[in-house]
């Protein structure tokens, strides 16, 4: 087993420098410039973790404080700040302290700090101390002492924080992605979509020290190649006091465990997607008015620092809400972004325009997935998965979902198969054929928004559970070793590429200021040691808690439909060869209920792409004036198989108005409401329950493998049946 470098062997200083010439310097958010502002000077103050513009009213050197009138979220405020939280607007841009600079004649001087040095053109850009203006000069026109200072700065200057560009306006659109109504459910005319360049990722890992104790990983993005390029993105932990420090992009190679270089992005910029071919990175940020922003950066190990391409507004940015942290590159000029729950937009950031928007008819808003070749976008919805052309929103197909709502989807590495996970089954469709999908039971799996193929017979669910298509059950679990990075807010710290689990974990004690430990990014081959041997040796019959001849009780809570549902459940018991036994610990529970009222706005669309309902956003005033408003109150039928507090199986059906409707001439939503919004007792006539149900203690599989700085360490369960 390959062992990765440990953090103990590393310096407590962060490796920073220019990708090839490595320097060791303690990380600082900017170069300290010990200057004291005067009354009337324009400054920035650190308020609520953000740097806000302001003007000094009064400064006190003895108390080291300044009274500043500043602007935050569009409001003017007045407050006294410690001088450490006050800076000049130009201060974060410089890479040196303020010096007196002389020209080669010694006759002209300027008091300034260095903003940048261009070695190719042999020029230096200075920022004047008095007014903050930039001046670019040929280095050979400076004095001998100044030229020597420039040479020292080139060798010792820290990595610069990439400057955040201004927000640019994007042309809006009323174009909506096509509706699934009337779309084909056949994939015969939709060929497989393999990647243009297969991704290759070797096993290995790289570790690096934290820049500060609250630094954590926000994403791990495998790039590929024989060297195993991988990008780790860091940011402060939630509620950290370090919200004003830059986020980092760590470029590493897995074959030798080395950090090639790092790039610094502006504070609070969260990396959410990477496009390897165009060497671009997409980050999510926030403007002062709580508007979410997207920024595209150029970043690769060949660059000294990240370079901003464009920044624009994309939806709202509610505090600590991870819903808009999903985004993807379609190609080198187009991105998709989830603006809010069930709301998406596609942008051409080169042309600076919004291409189209679409809504997602789902209560949970699972993540869409692009095929490996990026020519198909799969959108999981309530009872279907909509396949669209990602550059235009054109609907290609709509696949029906059985066994509950779709919770996640995944294309295999060759773009030939599409797996769809619902509450009780996994359906596998084959592109380029008219064959019905392969449906396997998946009732032991928890609902998950992320799904990934490991090999032809296994998928990883939620980044932690290995599911076997042949055995139709979860067979193994994977957990991080050390302090957990991955949680509901940071799903990008686990990825699958080339049958490798690419991950990020924390090691060491971040609360120890003398040795805060570090972070590890790595890749291990799945399923890993002893997993296949353990699974092959299982006696499957010993895994079932419910099977033919086992006694079950029946509980029905369906009001006026009690007798009808009881008869349906009696027939189900007979069909599965169970025994009806009042008082038995295993209970079939049938429930019919009605959801809380939900306000709906249906907006008519004249777009040839289709009609929209609650999921359509950005309507005009005229559309709102002609909208139909009503209250939706859905009916729900639920069947659960329970043993005490344990849920062994569950299925449900809903009688509700859909979010998208196609109306005929003269119809209104209210006029056809009764066709949809009604009780569904017939659900209990058709619901399918497996005759054999597994023991819940094997819901996570037959063992667990911990991953971290030593690769995969497996541990089978102690009480496995033989």
XYZ file of C-alpha atoms in Angstrom, residues 42-427:
386
model
C -10.134 57.352 2.060
C -9.648 53.939 3.661
C -11.223 50.491 3.963
C -12.398 48.955 7.248
C -12.903 45.309 8.160
C -16.534 45.051 9.239
C -18.314 41.718 9.551
C -15.476 39.920 7.743
C -15.678 42.236 4.705
C -13.588 45.238 3.699
C -15.887 48.227 3.287
C -15.013 51.695 1.882
C -14.888 54.642 4.261
C -13.391 57.999 5.188
C -11.401 58.721 8.355
C -13.126 61.242 10.626
C -10.599 61.171 13.430
C -7.471 59.090 14.181
C -5.784 58.534 17.569
C -2.171 57.311 17.410
C -1.853 56.747 21.156
C -4.968 54.569 21.309
C -4.216 53.056 17.865
C -7.801 53.626 16.750
C -9.611 55.505 13.997
C -13.164 56.815 13.820
C -14.399 56.007 10.296
C -17.562 56.732 8.345
C -18.007 53.618 6.185
C -20.556 52.056 3.826
C -21.830 48.496 4.272
C -24.714 46.886 2.342
C -25.598 50.291 0.893
C -25.868 52.005 4.296
C -23.565 54.603 5.817
C -22.345 53.972 9.351
C -19.892 55.529 11.782
C -17.710 53.469 14.103
C -14.351 53.398 15.871
C -11.977 50.679 14.635
C -8.684 49.302 15.900
C -5.997 50.409 13.497
C -5.333 46.754 12.490
C -8.780 46.772 10.856
C -8.125 49.922 8.834
C -6.164 49.991 5.581
C -5.731 52.075 2.451
C -7.603 50.822 -0.638
C -4.312 50.164 -2.421
C -2.741 48.288 0.496
C -3.854 44.733 -0.416
C -2.505 45.231 -3.953
C 1.148 45.750 -3.030
C 3.945 43.194 -2.657
C 6.366 45.384 -0.698
C 6.445 47.918 2.122
C 6.530 51.615 1.272
C 10.007 52.810 0.207
C 11.586 55.987 -1.109
C 12.404 55.330 -4.770
C 15.032 57.301 -6.714
C 15.731 57.396 -10.411
C 19.191 56.723 -11.903
C 20.128 60.446 -11.676
C 19.129 60.753 -8.022
C 17.190 63.953 -8.821
C 13.657 62.528 -8.695
C 12.098 60.586 -5.812
C 8.723 59.009 -5.053
C 7.332 57.408 -1.891
C 5.556 54.225 -3.019
C 5.108 50.481 -2.680
C 5.490 47.867 -5.435
C 2.266 46.671 -7.035
C 3.816 44.268 -9.579
C 7.019 43.440 -11.435
C 6.976 42.401 -15.099
C 10.215 40.531 -15.718
C 9.475 40.047 -19.419
C 9.269 43.766 -20.195
C 11.611 44.760 -17.330
C 9.068 47.179 -15.817
C 7.873 47.799 -12.258
C 4.509 49.262 -11.247
C 4.476 51.419 -8.113
C 1.531 52.686 -6.048
C 2.099 56.194 -4.685
C 1.756 56.632 -0.941
C 0.147 60.074 -1.194
C -2.731 59.475 -3.614
C -2.741 55.717 -4.432
C -2.101 56.257 -8.145
C -0.186 53.633 -10.128
C 2.999 54.482 -12.030
C 4.811 52.029 -14.341
C 8.552 52.598 -14.886
C 11.410 50.792 -16.676
C 13.534 49.098 -14.002
C 16.795 50.209 -15.654
C 15.807 53.866 -15.101
C 15.897 53.395 -11.322
C 18.949 53.851 -9.131
C 21.367 51.004 -8.381
C 19.970 50.538 -4.849
C 16.421 50.465 -6.191
C 17.307 47.914 -8.882
C 18.894 45.678 -6.267
C 15.713 46.021 -4.195
C 13.653 44.900 -7.222
C 15.854 41.804 -7.657
C 15.333 40.881 -3.996
C 11.591 41.383 -4.302
C 11.426 39.093 -7.340
C 13.009 36.322 -5.300
C 11.166 36.926 -2.033
C 7.772 38.319 -3.011
C 4.852 36.190 -1.804
C 2.169 34.870 -4.116
C -0.167 37.706 -5.014
C -3.867 37.619 -4.286
C -5.630 37.685 -7.646
C -7.582 40.900 -7.939
C -11.368 40.524 -8.042
C -12.699 42.312 -11.152
C -15.808 44.532 -11.146
C -19.198 42.920 -11.748
C -20.135 43.108 -15.420
C -23.723 43.214 -16.731
C -24.867 40.167 -18.698
C -27.617 40.378 -21.306
C -30.798 38.806 -19.836
C -32.979 36.178 -21.495
C -36.565 35.007 -21.429
C -35.531 31.715 -23.071
C -36.615 28.700 -21.036
C -35.397 25.136 -21.316
C -37.891 22.844 -22.959
C -40.638 21.091 -21.024
C -40.618 17.321 -20.669
C -44.268 17.186 -21.742
C -44.544 15.151 -24.930
C -40.804 14.325 -25.015
C -39.708 10.864 -26.112
C -38.731 8.274 -23.517
C -36.582 6.331 -25.990
C -32.801 6.698 -26.131
C -32.491 5.047 -29.542
C -31.694 8.370 -31.258
C -29.375 9.544 -28.485
C -25.912 7.988 -28.945
C -23.373 7.510 -26.144
C -21.346 10.598 -25.266
C -17.810 9.564 -24.216
C -15.190 12.084 -23.084
C -12.969 13.570 -25.776
C -9.923 12.713 -23.635
C -10.288 9.889 -21.061
C -9.252 10.940 -17.560
C -6.328 8.992 -16.037
C -5.585 9.347 -12.329
C -2.796 7.378 -10.585
C -2.953 6.417 -6.922
C -1.126 8.794 -4.632
C -1.504 11.875 -2.513
C -0.005 15.167 -1.416
C -0.098 16.945 1.921
C 0.469 20.565 2.849
C 0.311 22.691 5.969
C -2.583 24.952 6.798
C -1.934 28.634 6.271
C -3.920 29.262 9.473
C -5.673 27.028 11.992
C -9.195 27.515 10.574
C -8.262 26.685 6.982
C -10.097 23.706 5.496
C -10.721 22.126 2.097
C -13.665 23.319 0.053
C -13.076 21.111 -2.981
C -10.891 18.453 -4.608
C -10.878 18.422 -8.416
C -9.028 15.604 -10.277
C -7.531 16.848 -13.551
C -5.790 13.690 -14.800
C -2.684 12.812 -16.879
C 0.026 10.271 -16.073
C 1.366 12.551 -13.341
C -2.061 12.782 -11.756
C -2.675 16.509 -11.587
C -5.186 17.403 -8.901
C -6.434 20.734 -7.594
C -7.274 21.344 -3.945
C -9.283 24.461 -3.061
C -9.188 25.834 0.488
C -11.242 28.373 2.417
C -11.881 29.276 6.086
C -14.165 27.085 8.165
C -17.692 28.326 8.671
C -17.914 31.006 11.375
C -14.123 31.424 11.272
C -12.633 34.764 12.302
C -10.401 34.489 9.198
C -13.137 35.375 6.716
C -10.975 38.190 5.305
C -8.066 35.982 4.214
C -7.627 34.756 0.616
C -8.751 31.325 -0.496
C -6.118 29.068 -2.043
C -5.808 26.887 -5.130
C -3.233 24.136 -4.500
C -1.879 22.463 -7.643
C -0.344 19.044 -6.887
C 0.809 15.876 -8.652
C -0.261 12.519 -7.204
C 2.526 10.401 -8.701
C 5.211 12.077 -6.565
C 3.124 13.770 -3.862
C 4.494 17.222 -4.602
C 2.858 20.627 -4.429
C 3.676 22.379 -7.698
C 2.349 25.834 -6.834
C -0.487 27.735 -5.274
C -2.710 30.585 -6.415
C -4.518 32.979 -4.117
C -8.064 34.162 -4.825
C -9.923 36.987 -3.144
C -11.399 36.260 0.323
C -14.663 34.276 0.417
C -14.324 33.104 -3.200
C -15.412 29.444 -3.176
C -14.143 27.241 -6.032
C -17.054 25.187 -7.410
C -15.901 23.939 -10.842
C -12.802 23.410 -12.981
C -12.456 23.119 -16.775
C -9.131 21.402 -17.392
C -8.951 21.864 -21.164
C -9.310 25.675 -21.064
C -7.415 25.886 -17.735
C -10.243 27.822 -16.102
C -11.723 27.796 -12.609
C -15.206 28.944 -11.536
C -15.657 30.532 -8.123
C -18.751 31.636 -6.210
C -18.632 34.890 -4.265
C -20.903 37.533 -2.856
C -21.467 41.226 -3.495
C -22.228 43.730 -0.752
C -25.985 43.523 -1.355
C -26.087 39.728 -0.756
C -26.069 38.994 -4.490
C -24.231 35.841 -5.535
C -21.428 36.395 -8.028
C -19.601 34.023 -10.358
C -16.005 34.623 -11.427
C -14.047 32.731 -14.090
C -10.266 32.618 -13.523
C -7.375 31.377 -15.594
C -5.386 29.023 -13.385
C -2.837 26.320 -14.137
C 0.581 25.230 -12.825
C 2.132 27.203 -15.712
C 0.875 30.533 -14.358
C 2.484 32.501 -11.543
C -0.880 33.666 -10.300
C -4.559 33.297 -11.141
C -5.923 35.766 -13.670
C -9.531 36.959 -13.554
C -11.476 36.549 -16.814
C -14.931 37.934 -15.947
C -17.267 38.365 -12.969
C -21.067 38.673 -13.019
C -24.110 38.436 -10.731
C -26.020 35.127 -10.594
C -28.951 34.944 -8.202
C -29.186 35.661 -4.502
C -26.662 34.598 -1.881
C -28.476 33.680 1.359
C -26.048 33.339 4.254
C -24.715 29.810 4.870
C -27.075 28.301 2.281
C -25.237 25.726 0.162
C -27.982 25.502 -2.462
C -26.214 27.790 -4.980
C -22.823 26.109 -4.577
C -23.453 23.914 -7.617
C -21.976 24.989 -10.935
C -20.360 23.339 -13.956
C -18.460 24.274 -17.101
C -20.239 23.089 -20.237
C -17.220 24.109 -22.305
C -14.517 26.760 -22.297
C -17.018 29.618 -22.614
C -20.267 28.358 -21.070
C -21.250 27.563 -17.474
C -24.344 26.328 -15.654
C -25.241 27.616 -12.191
C -27.949 26.790 -9.650
C -29.296 30.198 -8.593
C -31.542 28.847 -5.866
C -33.615 25.807 -5.076
C -34.857 24.449 -8.385
C -33.669 27.479 -10.396
C -30.807 27.354 -12.918
C -29.214 29.523 -15.587
C -26.744 28.901 -18.420
C -24.282 31.703 -19.244
C -21.993 32.425 -22.172
C -19.348 34.344 -20.223
C -17.390 35.255 -23.363
C -20.384 36.938 -25.031
C -21.562 38.090 -21.557
C -25.126 36.916 -21.925
C -27.583 34.561 -20.280
C -28.395 31.762 -22.732
C -31.454 30.262 -21.050
C -32.940 29.405 -17.685
C -34.813 26.392 -16.435
C -36.743 25.224 -13.426
C -36.573 21.816 -11.814
C -39.845 20.128 -10.885
C -38.558 18.621 -7.652
C -39.030 19.322 -3.961
C -35.403 18.453 -3.132
C -33.653 19.977 -6.182
C -31.054 17.201 -6.820
C -27.943 18.173 -8.770
C -28.040 17.884 -12.585
C -25.207 15.932 -14.219
C -23.356 16.411 -17.506
C -22.388 13.437 -19.660
C -18.604 12.838 -20.029
C -18.587 14.553 -23.438
C -20.750 17.416 -22.112
C -23.371 17.051 -24.867
C -26.185 15.897 -22.549
C -27.464 17.379 -19.303
C -29.534 15.056 -17.104
C -31.953 16.897 -14.791
C -33.509 14.696 -12.055
C -37.083 15.710 -11.285
C -40.081 14.274 -9.458
C -41.173 11.373 -11.628
C -38.818 11.807 -14.565
C -35.292 12.682 -15.634
C -35.186 15.342 -18.345
C -32.287 15.128 -20.828
C -31.465 18.424 -22.525
C -28.813 19.892 -24.787
C -26.774 21.952 -22.315
C -25.806 24.751 -24.713
C -29.409 25.537 -25.726
C -31.841 23.867 -23.317
C -33.439 21.814 -26.108
C -35.142 18.706 -24.696
C -33.695 15.449 -26.021
C -35.701 12.913 -23.970
C -37.639 12.430 -20.747
C -37.128 9.174 -18.836
C -39.856 7.941 -16.453
C -38.847 7.186 -12.862
C -40.377 4.399 -10.768
C -39.989 3.670 -7.087
C -40.302 7.271 -5.886
C -38.812 10.582 -7.016
C -35.377 10.743 -8.633
C -32.752 11.693 -6.043
C -29.559 11.491 -8.141
C -28.236 10.538 -11.574
C -24.853 9.545 -13.017
C -23.350 8.768 -16.437
C -20.692 6.071 -16.595
C -17.150 6.959 -17.696
C -17.862 6.049 -21.346
C -21.109 8.010 -21.559
C -22.990 4.810 -22.488
C -25.148 4.251 -19.410
C -27.203 6.538 -17.185
C -28.032 5.426 -13.639
C -31.042 6.945 -11.872
C -31.504 6.476 -8.127
C -34.966 6.785 -6.579
C -36.305 5.861 -3.167
C -36.529 2.121 -3.834
C -34.697 1.299 -7.034
C -31.739 1.973 -9.272
C -32.578 2.168 -12.984
